C-alpha positions in Angstrom: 34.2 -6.2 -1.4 30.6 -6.6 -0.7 28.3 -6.9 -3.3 26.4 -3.6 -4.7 22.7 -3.2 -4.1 20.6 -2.4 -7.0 17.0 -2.3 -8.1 15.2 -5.7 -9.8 11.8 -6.7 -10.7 9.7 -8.4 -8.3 9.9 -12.0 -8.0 7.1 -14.4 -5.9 10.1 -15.5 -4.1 10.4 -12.3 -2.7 6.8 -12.0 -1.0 8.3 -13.6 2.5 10.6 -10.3 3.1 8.1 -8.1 1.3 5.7 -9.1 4.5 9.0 -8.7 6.8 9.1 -5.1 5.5 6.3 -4.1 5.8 6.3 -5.2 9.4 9.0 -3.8 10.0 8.2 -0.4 9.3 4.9 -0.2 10.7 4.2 3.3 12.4 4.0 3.5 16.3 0.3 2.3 16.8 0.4 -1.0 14.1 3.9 -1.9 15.2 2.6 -2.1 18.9 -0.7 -4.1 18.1 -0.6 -8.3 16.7 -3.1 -7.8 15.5 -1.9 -4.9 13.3 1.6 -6.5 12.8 0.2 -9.3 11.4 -2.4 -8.2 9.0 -0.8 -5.0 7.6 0.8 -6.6 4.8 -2.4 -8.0 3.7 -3.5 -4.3 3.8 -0.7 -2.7 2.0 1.6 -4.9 0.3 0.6 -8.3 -0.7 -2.5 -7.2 -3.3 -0.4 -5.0 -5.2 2.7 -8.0 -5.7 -0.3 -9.9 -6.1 -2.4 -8.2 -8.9 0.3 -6.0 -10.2 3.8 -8.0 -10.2 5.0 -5.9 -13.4 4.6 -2.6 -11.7 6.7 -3.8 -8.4 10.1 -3.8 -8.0 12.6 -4.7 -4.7 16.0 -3.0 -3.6 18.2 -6.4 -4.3 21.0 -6.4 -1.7 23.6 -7.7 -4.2 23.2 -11.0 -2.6 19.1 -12.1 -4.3 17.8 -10.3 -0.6 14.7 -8.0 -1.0 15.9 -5.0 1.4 13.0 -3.1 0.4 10.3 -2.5 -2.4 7.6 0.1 -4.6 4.4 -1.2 -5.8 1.1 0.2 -6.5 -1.4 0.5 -9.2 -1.6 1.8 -12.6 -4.7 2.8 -12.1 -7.1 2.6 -9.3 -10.0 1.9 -10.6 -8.4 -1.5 -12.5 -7.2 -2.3 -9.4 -10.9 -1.9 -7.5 -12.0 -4.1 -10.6 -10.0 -6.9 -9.6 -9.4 -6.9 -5.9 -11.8 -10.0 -6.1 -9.2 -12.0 -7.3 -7.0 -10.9 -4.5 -10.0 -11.9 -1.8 -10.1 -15.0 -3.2 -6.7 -15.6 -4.0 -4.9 -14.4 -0.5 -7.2 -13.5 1.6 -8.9 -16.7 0.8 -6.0 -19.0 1.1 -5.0 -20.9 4.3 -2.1 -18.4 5.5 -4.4 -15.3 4.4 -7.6 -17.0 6.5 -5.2 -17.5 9.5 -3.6 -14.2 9.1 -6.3 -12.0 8.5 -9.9 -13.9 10.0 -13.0 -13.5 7.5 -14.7 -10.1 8.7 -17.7 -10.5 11.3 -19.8 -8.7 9.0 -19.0 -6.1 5.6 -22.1 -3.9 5.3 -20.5 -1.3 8.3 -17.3 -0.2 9.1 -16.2 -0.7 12.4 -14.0 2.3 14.4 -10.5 2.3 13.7 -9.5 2.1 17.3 -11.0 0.4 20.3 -10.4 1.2 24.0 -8.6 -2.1 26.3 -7.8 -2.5 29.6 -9.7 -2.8 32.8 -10.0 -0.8 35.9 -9.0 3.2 35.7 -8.5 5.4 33.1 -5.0 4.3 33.8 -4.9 1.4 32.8 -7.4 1.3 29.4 -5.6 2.5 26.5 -6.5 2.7 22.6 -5.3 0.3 20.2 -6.3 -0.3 16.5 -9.2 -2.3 16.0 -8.6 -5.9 14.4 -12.1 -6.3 13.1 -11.7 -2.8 11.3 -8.3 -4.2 9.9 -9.8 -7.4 8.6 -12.8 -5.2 7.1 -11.0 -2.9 5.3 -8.3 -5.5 4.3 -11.6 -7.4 2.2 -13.4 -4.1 0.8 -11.6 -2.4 -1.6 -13.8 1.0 -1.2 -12.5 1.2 2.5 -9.3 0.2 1.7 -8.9 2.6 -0.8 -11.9 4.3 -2.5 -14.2 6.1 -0.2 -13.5 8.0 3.1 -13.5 11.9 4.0 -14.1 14.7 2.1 -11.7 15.2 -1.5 -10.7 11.3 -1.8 -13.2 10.8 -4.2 -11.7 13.4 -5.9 -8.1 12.3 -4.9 -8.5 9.4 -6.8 -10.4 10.4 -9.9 -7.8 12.8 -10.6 -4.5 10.9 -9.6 -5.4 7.4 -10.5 -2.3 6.0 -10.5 -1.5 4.6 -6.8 2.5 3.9 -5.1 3.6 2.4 -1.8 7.6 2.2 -0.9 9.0 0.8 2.0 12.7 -0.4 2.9 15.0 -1.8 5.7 16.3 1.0 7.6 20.2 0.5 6.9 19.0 1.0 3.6 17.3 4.4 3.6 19.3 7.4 2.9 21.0 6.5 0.0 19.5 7.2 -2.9 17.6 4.1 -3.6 14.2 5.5 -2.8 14.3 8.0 -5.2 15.5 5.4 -8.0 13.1 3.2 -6.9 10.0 5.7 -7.3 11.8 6.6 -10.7 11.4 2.7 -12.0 8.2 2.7 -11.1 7.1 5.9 -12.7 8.3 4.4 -16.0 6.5 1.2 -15.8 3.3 3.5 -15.0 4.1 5.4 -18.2 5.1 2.4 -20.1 1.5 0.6 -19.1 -0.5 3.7 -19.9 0.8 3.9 -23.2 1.1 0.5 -24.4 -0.9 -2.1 -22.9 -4.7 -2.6 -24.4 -7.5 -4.5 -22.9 -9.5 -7.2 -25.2 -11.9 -4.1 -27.0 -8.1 -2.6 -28.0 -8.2 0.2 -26.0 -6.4 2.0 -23.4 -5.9 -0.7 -20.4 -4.9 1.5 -17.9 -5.4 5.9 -17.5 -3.0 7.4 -14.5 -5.2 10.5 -15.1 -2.8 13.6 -14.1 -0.3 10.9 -12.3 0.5 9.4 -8.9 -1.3 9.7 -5.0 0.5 8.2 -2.1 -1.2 8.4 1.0 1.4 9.2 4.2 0.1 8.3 7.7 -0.2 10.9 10.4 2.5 9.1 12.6 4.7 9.5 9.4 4.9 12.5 8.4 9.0 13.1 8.7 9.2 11.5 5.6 6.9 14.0 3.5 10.1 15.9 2.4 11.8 12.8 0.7 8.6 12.7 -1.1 9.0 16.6 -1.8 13.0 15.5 -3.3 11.1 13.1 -5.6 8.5 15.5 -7.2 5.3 15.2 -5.0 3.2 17.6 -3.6 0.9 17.9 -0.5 -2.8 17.4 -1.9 -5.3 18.9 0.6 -7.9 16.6 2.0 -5.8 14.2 3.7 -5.5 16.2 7.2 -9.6 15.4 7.8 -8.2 11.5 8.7 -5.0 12.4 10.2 -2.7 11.1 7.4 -0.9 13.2 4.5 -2.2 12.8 0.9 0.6 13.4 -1.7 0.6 13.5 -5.8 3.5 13.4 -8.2 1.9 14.9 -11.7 2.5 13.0 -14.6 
């Protein structure tokens, strides 16, 4: 009998298939760009394992294999706090420089897509931009504070942050839900226990968790439906899906 999948807490050993996954499940327009396969974890996985290894947890296979994975942050506004220590800690090490180059320059955000190719409009097509990914990857307000109209508001209200993403032969199952549940729990464990060094409160979810669903994406937004969240309007001005699960 093979052995029985089940959900553990994150271990540093794991970060090589946390990167795979992520790859792995990149939407159309990343999955076809190197650039975009090859910096996206440094985007959306590898600061939260990073800064927040208690509040991640992997889909074991029974075997010690990471299949899959939920992290986030406890609160967004800890997280903007010490995304430093992710710059310089990954971004800034040999892997992360060769991975993601240091930005051009970090005072204007370049367009998300660019146009390539040469000749007729046949032949030029858009493809994400890998200066805009290596920018937003090093400034936390672009990665995650500031944007269109309501995401100020997103995340002042639903501090709390999650990201899940598994192997395909995975999905379906079950484990997504469980694995949203465990991290729920950590969220409200941290919330109510942990203090910073003044003794009070170290982390505020506010009314709970946003999860931000890209526009190429959105056949998942009734799973997140099954598991408690709710559309939150705003996210249709840049083409993604914003979602909240209330606390």
């Amino acid at each position: 009998m093979a052995p029985a999948p089940f959900i553990r807490p994150f271990k540093e050993e794991d970060t090589e298939m946390a990167k795979f996954i992520c790859r792995a499940t990149l939407p159309p327009s990343l999955a076809s760009s190197e650039a975009g396969v090859r910096m996206a974890p440094y985007l959306w996985t590898l600061q939260f394992t990073y800064l927040f290894p208690e509040h991640a947890f992997v889909l074991d296979d029974g075997a010690g294999k990471c299949v899959g994975y939920v992290i986030g942050a406890p609160d967004v506004f800890v997280f903007a706090e010490r995304y430093h220590e992710y710059v310089e800690g990954v971004l800034g090490s040999e892997q992360g420089r060769k991975d993601v180059p240091v930005p051009k320059q970090l005072t204007k955000l370049e367009p998300w897509e660019i146009v390539t190719g040469e000749g007729g409009e046949k032949k030029k097509r858009k493809e994400v931009n890998p200066e805009c990914l290596a920018q937003t990857a090093y400034n936390i307000n672009w990665l995650v504070l500031e944007g269109v109209e309501g995401k100020k508001e997103l995340n002042e209200e639903y501090r709390a942050m999650l990201h899940i993403d598994m192997l395909e032969e995975f999905q379906g199952k079950g484990w997504g839900r469980k694995m949203i549940q465990t991290f729920v729990e950590s969220v409200k464990k941290a919330a109510g226990e942990e203090k910073d060094e003044k003794g009070e409160k170290k982390y505020d979810y506010g009314k709970g968790i946003n999860i931000g669903v890209a526009g190429e994406n959105t056949k998942v937004v009734p799973f997140y439906e099954k598991c408690g969240f709710r559309v939150y309007p705003g996210g249709e001005k840049e083409g993604n899906v914003w979602m909240v699960l209330d606390l």
